[in-house]
Amino acid sequence: MHQIVSAPVDTSRRWWVLATVVAAQFMFGVDAFIVNVAIPTIATELHASAAQIEAVIAVYLIAYATLVITGGRLGDIYGTRNVFIAGVAGFTVTSLWCALALSGPELIAARLAQGATAALMVPQVLATIHLLFADASRARAFGIYGIVLGLAGAAGFLLGGILVTSDLLGFGWRAVFFVNVPFGAIIMVAAWKIMPMVPRRAGTRLDIPGAIVLFLGLLCLIGPLLFGHDLHWLPLTWLVMAAGVGIVAAFLRLERAVARRGGMPLIDLILLTDKAFMRGLAAVFFFFFANLSFYLVMTMFMQKGMHIPPLQAGLVFLPLALTFVIASRHSGVRAKHRGTLVLIEGCAVQIAGLAALVMAIEWIDMPSATVLALVLTIFGYGQGLVMAPLSSAVLSTVKPASAGAGSGMYGTTAQIANAAGVAAIGAVFFAIEAGQSARLALLAACALLALSIIACAAFLTWMRQVTG
């Protein structure tokens, strides 16, 4: 194993650096929501099939989730500044390619490339915050990061609707991708000027065999989760997922062999022995399992069960996004004094929000969009209490030299959980909706969401036993 001595990092302009990296996180977050808003228009103009439209979203998620650990490790090897700038440059160029795509297959290819470049960019955000804020300002920095996550969701809903509806400069749906180009250029210039240089690790290189094996393993795990519903969960989908589990197990053995030979494994094997970090990752999984899946079933219930128009259904989530931002601001300060207890309280608030939603659906025959928006603010506040300090809490025991690897593992766990939640909870919702009703389907989904959040709280409590 290489013995790494961490060189001092220039923190004199760290708040400007924070503004730069969270701007990239904001661009990444907005892109996720803005594309979903534009999907119906894209399908019409490009004459894309339903499978192609699903692939526009799915391949982006697959590329990002399967490569984000590699992106984090590249940051450890070549320095977060260099890899961050390369990732932003790639994200900007591939966004331009998406905007210029002339067919469904071309847009799918461009989205695949965009997801891959995001996997270079995003891990460096958390790694940079982790490196620059090791003192009392850490909670405040991660609080700002959480606020940006919430604002990205709100901005994505609004900006997507505005750009597609207004047909800005005649670009139509293409404007949702063009908007990344000037912002990406500004972020690149700022990063070049103010991000501190982190020396490259001498004599180290990327574990390419490990990267390939991990990519194949995660692809086998995530691919069937995303496309299993369309394939009616054929036995082949389960066989591919089982193969994925085997490949990931083989990947861990390969990484240990690399370490024994004195190489630098793709993941830092020391992290696997960090009890607090591993328990934290389990909490991350269950938190994000109940993240995108919640928005999926709520959107489907409002549009199919209550016949609320798509734009109005999107606006229902805006108060939730705003309370998420408020909670993120509160949680950063509170986590500084109370630690992971704030996250556990956030889980309790989310469960209270789900209970309020269930009561509104059961007691009111046809709740209005306003009633739903008010009820959802409870859930949004709980999410903000958890998400903002979650990354800081999970990465708190990770050494600076492993910041990129730890951030990459965090990002991969979150994306796998998002995909798994959408697949599992979505499958339950659609099955009950087809056989019974959208109302009953949402009630069943809320029960599963609550169980996942309870599991998250349990692992946070377990992690708290180690960290104190």
mmCIF file of N, CA and C in Angstrom, residues 289-362:
data_model
loop_
_atom_site.group_PDB
_atom_site.id
_atom_site.type_symbol
_atom_site.label_atom_id
_atom_site.label_comp_id
_atom_site.label_asym_id
_atom_site.label_seq_id
_atom_site.Cartn_x
_atom_site.Cartn_y
_atom_site.Cartn_z
ATOM 1 N N PHE A 289 -33.447 5.375 -1.141
ATOM 2 C CA PHE A 289 -34.450 4.420 -1.611
ATOM 3 C C PHE A 289 -35.833 5.055 -1.567
ATOM 4 N N ALA A 290 -36.036 5.940 -0.578
ATOM 5 C CA ALA A 290 -37.332 6.623 -0.407
ATOM 6 C C ALA A 290 -37.304 8.042 -0.962
ATOM 7 N N ASN A 291 -36.363 8.352 -1.845
ATOM 8 C CA ASN A 291 -36.227 9.707 -2.369
ATOM 9 C C ASN A 291 -36.940 9.871 -3.717
ATOM 10 N N LEU A 292 -36.316 9.458 -4.807
ATOM 11 C CA LEU A 292 -36.947 9.606 -6.127
ATOM 12 C C LEU A 292 -38.241 8.828 -6.236
ATOM 13 N N SER A 293 -38.311 7.685 -5.554
ATOM 14 C CA SER A 293 -39.525 6.864 -5.620
ATOM 15 C C SER A 293 -40.728 7.622 -5.060
ATOM 16 N N PHE A 294 -40.507 8.446 -4.029
ATOM 17 C CA PHE A 294 -41.597 9.245 -3.465
ATOM 18 C C PHE A 294 -42.160 10.209 -4.515
ATOM 19 N N TYR A 295 -41.270 10.898 -5.219
ATOM 20 C CA TYR A 295 -41.724 11.864 -6.221
ATOM 21 C C TYR A 295 -42.385 11.166 -7.408
ATOM 22 N N LEU A 296 -41.909 9.970 -7.737
ATOM 23 C CA LEU A 296 -42.526 9.209 -8.826
ATOM 24 C C LEU A 296 -43.972 8.857 -8.498
ATOM 25 N N VAL A 297 -44.197 8.237 -7.336
ATOM 26 C CA VAL A 297 -45.558 7.783 -7.020
ATOM 27 C C VAL A 297 -46.488 8.966 -6.771
ATOM 28 N N MET A 298 -45.970 10.056 -6.193
ATOM 29 C CA MET A 298 -46.817 11.230 -5.984
ATOM 30 C C MET A 298 -47.236 11.853 -7.312
ATOM 31 N N THR A 299 -46.289 11.942 -8.250
ATOM 32 C CA THR A 299 -46.606 12.501 -9.562
ATOM 33 C C THR A 299 -47.639 11.643 -10.273
ATOM 34 N N MET A 300 -47.454 10.315 -10.240
ATOM 35 C CA MET A 300 -48.393 9.410 -10.899
ATOM 36 C C MET A 300 -49.766 9.479 -10.238
ATOM 37 N N PHE A 301 -49.810 9.569 -8.913
ATOM 38 C CA PHE A 301 -51.091 9.643 -8.219
ATOM 39 C C PHE A 301 -51.834 10.926 -8.586
ATOM 40 N N MET A 302 -51.121 12.048 -8.601
ATOM 41 C CA MET A 302 -51.781 13.322 -8.906
ATOM 42 C C MET A 302 -52.300 13.356 -10.335
ATOM 43 N N GLN A 303 -51.507 12.829 -11.267
ATOM 44 C CA GLN A 303 -51.905 12.920 -12.674
ATOM 45 C C GLN A 303 -52.919 11.851 -13.067
ATOM 46 N N LYS A 304 -52.771 10.639 -12.540
ATOM 47 C CA LYS A 304 -53.667 9.552 -12.946
ATOM 48 C C LYS A 304 -54.830 9.359 -11.984
ATOM 49 N N GLY A 305 -54.556 9.545 -10.671
ATOM 50 C CA GLY A 305 -55.608 9.344 -9.685
ATOM 51 C C GLY A 305 -56.478 10.569 -9.477
ATOM 52 N N MET A 306 -55.864 11.770 -9.565
ATOM 53 C CA MET A 306 -56.600 13.001 -9.304
ATOM 54 C C MET A 306 -56.783 13.857 -10.557
ATOM 55 N N HIS A 307 -56.151 13.440 -11.656
ATOM 56 C CA HIS A 307 -56.269 14.137 -12.952
ATOM 57 C C HIS A 307 -55.836 15.600 -12.862
ATOM 58 N N ILE A 308 -54.790 15.852 -12.085
ATOM 59 C CA ILE A 308 -54.206 17.194 -12.015
ATOM 60 C C ILE A 308 -53.283 17.374 -13.215
ATOM 61 N N PRO A 309 -53.390 18.469 -13.968
ATOM 62 C CA PRO A 309 -52.530 18.684 -15.141
ATOM 63 C C PRO A 309 -51.047 18.650 -14.760
ATOM 64 N N PRO A 310 -50.179 18.228 -15.684
ATOM 65 C CA PRO A 310 -48.743 18.074 -15.381
ATOM 66 C C PRO A 310 -48.075 19.321 -14.801
ATOM 67 N N LEU A 311 -48.357 20.505 -15.389
ATOM 68 C CA LEU A 311 -47.705 21.712 -14.900
ATOM 69 C C LEU A 311 -48.139 22.016 -13.468
ATOM 70 N N GLN A 312 -49.444 21.886 -13.209
ATOM 71 C CA GLN A 312 -49.952 22.143 -11.860
ATOM 72 C C GLN A 312 -49.403 21.109 -10.875
ATOM 73 N N ALA A 313 -49.267 19.851 -11.342
ATOM 74 C CA ALA A 313 -48.713 18.805 -10.484
ATOM 75 C C ALA A 313 -47.268 19.127 -10.113
ATOM 76 N N GLY A 314 -46.529 19.678 -11.072
ATOM 77 C CA GLY A 314 -45.156 20.077 -10.783
ATOM 78 C C GLY A 314 -45.096 21.196 -9.769
ATOM 79 N N LEU A 315 -46.028 22.150 -9.884
ATOM 80 C CA LEU A 315 -46.047 23.288 -8.959
ATOM 81 C C LEU A 315 -46.387 22.859 -7.528
ATOM 82 N N VAL A 316 -47.079 21.721 -7.378
ATOM 83 C CA VAL A 316 -47.401 21.218 -6.038
ATOM 84 C C VAL A 316 -46.123 20.969 -5.237
ATOM 85 N N PHE A 317 -45.043 20.601 -5.926
ATOM 86 C CA PHE A 317 -43.798 20.280 -5.243
ATOM 87 C C PHE A 317 -42.975 21.509 -4.850
ATOM 88 N N LEU A 318 -43.321 22.691 -5.363
ATOM 89 C CA LEU A 318 -42.512 23.874 -5.079
ATOM 90 C C LEU A 318 -42.468 24.232 -3.591
ATOM 91 N N PRO A 319 -43.602 24.249 -2.871
ATOM 92 C CA PRO A 319 -43.503 24.518 -1.429
ATOM 93 C C PRO A 319 -42.633 23.492 -0.710
ATOM 94 N N LEU A 320 -42.700 22.232 -1.147
ATOM 95 C CA LEU A 320 -41.845 21.195 -0.569
ATOM 96 C C LEU A 320 -40.375 21.567 -0.758
ATOM 97 N N ALA A 321 -40.018 21.997 -1.978
ATOM 98 C CA ALA A 321 -38.625 22.357 -2.261
ATOM 99 C C ALA A 321 -38.176 23.538 -1.404
ATOM 100 N N LEU A 322 -39.067 24.497 -1.196
ATOM 101 C CA LEU A 322 -38.709 25.664 -0.396
ATOM 102 C C LEU A 322 -38.524 25.305 1.081
ATOM 103 N N THR A 323 -39.396 24.441 1.617
ATOM 104 C CA THR A 323 -39.221 24.013 3.013
ATOM 105 C C THR A 323 -37.975 23.145 3.147
ATOM 106 N N PHE A 324 -37.631 22.417 2.088
ATOM 107 C CA PHE A 324 -36.375 21.659 2.069
ATOM 108 C C PHE A 324 -35.197 22.610 2.269
ATOM 109 N N VAL A 325 -35.225 23.742 1.561
ATOM 110 C CA VAL A 325 -34.145 24.736 1.674
ATOM 111 C C VAL A 325 -34.073 25.297 3.095
ATOM 112 N N ILE A 326 -35.240 25.625 3.664
ATOM 113 C CA ILE A 326 -35.279 26.169 5.029
ATOM 114 C C ILE A 326 -34.717 25.151 6.022
ATOM 115 N N ALA A 327 -35.131 23.895 5.866
ATOM 116 C CA ALA A 327 -34.649 22.847 6.771
ATOM 117 C C ALA A 327 -33.150 22.638 6.616
ATOM 118 N N SER A 328 -32.662 22.732 5.392
ATOM 119 C CA SER A 328 -31.231 22.566 5.156
ATOM 120 C C SER A 328 -30.441 23.625 5.897
ATOM 121 N N ARG A 329 -30.973 24.839 5.892
ATOM 122 C CA ARG A 329 -30.300 25.936 6.602
ATOM 123 C C ARG A 329 -30.296 25.682 8.113
ATOM 124 N N HIS A 330 -31.416 25.203 8.622
ATOM 125 C CA HIS A 330 -31.513 24.922 10.056
ATOM 126 C C HIS A 330 -30.626 23.748 10.463
ATOM 127 N N SER A 331 -30.621 22.699 9.639
ATOM 128 C CA SER A 331 -29.947 21.457 10.034
ATOM 129 C C SER A 331 -28.439 21.631 10.114
ATOM 130 N N GLY A 332 -27.859 22.497 9.253
ATOM 131 C CA GLY A 332 -26.425 22.701 9.293
ATOM 132 C C GLY A 332 -25.972 23.220 10.645
ATOM 133 N N VAL A 333 -26.720 24.162 11.202
ATOM 134 C CA VAL A 333 -26.381 24.735 12.508
ATOM 135 C C VAL A 333 -26.657 23.729 13.622
ATOM 136 N N ARG A 334 -27.810 23.066 13.524
ATOM 137 C CA ARG A 334 -28.198 22.131 14.587
ATOM 138 C C ARG A 334 -27.292 20.905 14.617
ATOM 139 N N ALA A 335 -26.846 20.445 13.439
ATOM 140 C CA ALA A 335 -25.966 19.276 13.383
ATOM 141 C C ALA A 335 -24.626 19.563 14.042
ATOM 142 N N LYS A 336 -24.225 20.821 14.004
ATOM 143 C CA LYS A 336 -22.952 21.216 14.630
ATOM 144 C C LYS A 336 -22.977 20.944 16.127
ATOM 145 N N HIS A 337 -24.145 21.091 16.747
ATOM 146 C CA HIS A 337 -24.268 20.922 18.190
ATOM 147 C C HIS A 337 -24.822 19.550 18.578
ATOM 148 N N ARG A 338 -25.657 18.973 17.713
ATOM 149 C CA ARG A 338 -26.353 17.744 18.101
ATOM 150 C C ARG A 338 -25.950 16.530 17.280
ATOM 151 N N GLY A 339 -25.100 16.727 16.272
ATOM 152 C CA GLY A 339 -24.607 15.607 15.485
ATOM 153 C C GLY A 339 -25.699 14.877 14.730
ATOM 154 N N THR A 340 -25.564 13.539 14.672
ATOM 155 C CA THR A 340 -26.479 12.723 13.868
ATOM 156 C C THR A 340 -27.890 12.669 14.447
ATOM 157 N N LEU A 341 -28.070 13.159 15.673
ATOM 158 C CA LEU A 341 -29.414 13.165 16.255
ATOM 159 C C LEU A 341 -30.372 13.993 15.404
ATOM 160 N N VAL A 342 -29.858 15.047 14.755
ATOM 161 C CA VAL A 342 -30.690 15.880 13.884
ATOM 162 C C VAL A 342 -31.202 15.067 12.697
ATOM 163 N N LEU A 343 -30.357 14.185 12.160
ATOM 164 C CA LEU A 343 -30.767 13.352 11.030
ATOM 165 C C LEU A 343 -31.869 12.390 11.438
ATOM 166 N N ILE A 344 -31.737 11.818 12.629
ATOM 167 C CA ILE A 344 -32.764 10.894 13.128
ATOM 168 C C ILE A 344 -34.085 11.637 13.327
ATOM 169 N N GLU A 345 -34.011 12.865 13.830
ATOM 170 C CA GLU A 345 -35.219 13.686 13.968
ATOM 171 C C GLU A 345 -35.833 13.971 12.600
ATOM 172 N N GLY A 346 -34.980 14.195 11.599
ATOM 173 C CA GLY A 346 -35.470 14.429 10.241
ATOM 174 C C GLY A 346 -36.228 13.235 9.695
ATOM 175 N N CYS A 347 -35.748 12.033 10.014
ATOM 176 C CA CYS A 347 -36.466 10.817 9.593
ATOM 177 C C CYS A 347 -37.852 10.774 10.230
ATOM 178 N N ALA A 348 -37.924 11.158 11.502
ATOM 179 C CA ALA A 348 -39.214 11.171 12.198
ATOM 180 C C ALA A 348 -40.177 12.167 11.549
ATOM 181 N N VAL A 349 -39.660 13.329 11.135
ATOM 182 C CA VAL A 349 -40.501 14.335 10.475
ATOM 183 C C VAL A 349 -40.999 13.819 9.127
ATOM 184 N N GLN A 350 -40.131 13.110 8.394
ATOM 185 C CA GLN A 350 -40.563 12.537 7.112
ATOM 186 C C GLN A 350 -41.703 11.548 7.314
ATOM 187 N N ILE A 351 -41.584 10.702 8.323
ATOM 188 C CA ILE A 351 -42.641 9.727 8.600
ATOM 189 C C ILE A 351 -43.928 10.449 8.993
ATOM 190 N N ALA A 352 -43.801 11.541 9.753
ATOM 191 C CA ALA A 352 -44.979 12.338 10.103
ATOM 192 C C ALA A 352 -45.612 12.925 8.844
ATOM 193 N N GLY A 353 -44.779 13.352 7.894
ATOM 194 C CA GLY A 353 -45.291 13.876 6.631
ATOM 195 C C GLY A 353 -46.045 12.820 5.835
ATOM 196 N N LEU A 354 -45.505 11.597 5.814
ATOM 197 C CA LEU A 354 -46.193 10.505 5.123
ATOM 198 C C LEU A 354 -47.519 10.190 5.811
ATOM 199 N N ALA A 355 -47.534 10.226 7.139
ATOM 200 C CA ALA A 355 -48.774 9.972 7.882
ATOM 201 C C ALA A 355 -49.814 11.046 7.582
ATOM 202 N N ALA A 356 -49.364 12.305 7.509
ATOM 203 C CA ALA A 356 -50.284 13.395 7.176
ATOM 204 C C ALA A 356 -50.837 13.231 5.772
ATOM 205 N N LEU A 357 -49.998 12.785 4.846
ATOM 206 C CA LEU A 357 -50.447 12.552 3.470
ATOM 207 C C LEU A 357 -51.504 11.449 3.426
ATOM 208 N N VAL A 358 -51.253 10.377 4.144
ATOM 209 C CA VAL A 358 -52.208 9.262 4.186
ATOM 210 C C VAL A 358 -53.547 9.736 4.773
ATOM 211 N N MET A 359 -53.500 10.519 5.835
ATOM 212 C CA MET A 359 -54.739 11.024 6.443
ATOM 213 C C MET A 359 -55.490 11.941 5.485
ATOM 214 N N ALA A 360 -54.757 12.788 4.764
ATOM 215 C CA ALA A 360 -55.409 13.686 3.810
ATOM 216 C C ALA A 360 -56.122 12.900 2.714
ATOM 217 N N ILE A 361 -55.489 11.832 2.252
ATOM 218 C CA ILE A 361 -56.077 11.011 1.186
ATOM 219 C C ILE A 361 -57.283 10.221 1.703
ATOM 220 N N GLU A 362 -57.186 9.754 2.948
ATOM 221 C CA GLU A 362 -58.254 8.939 3.519
ATOM 222 C C GLU A 362 -59.436 9.787 3.967
#
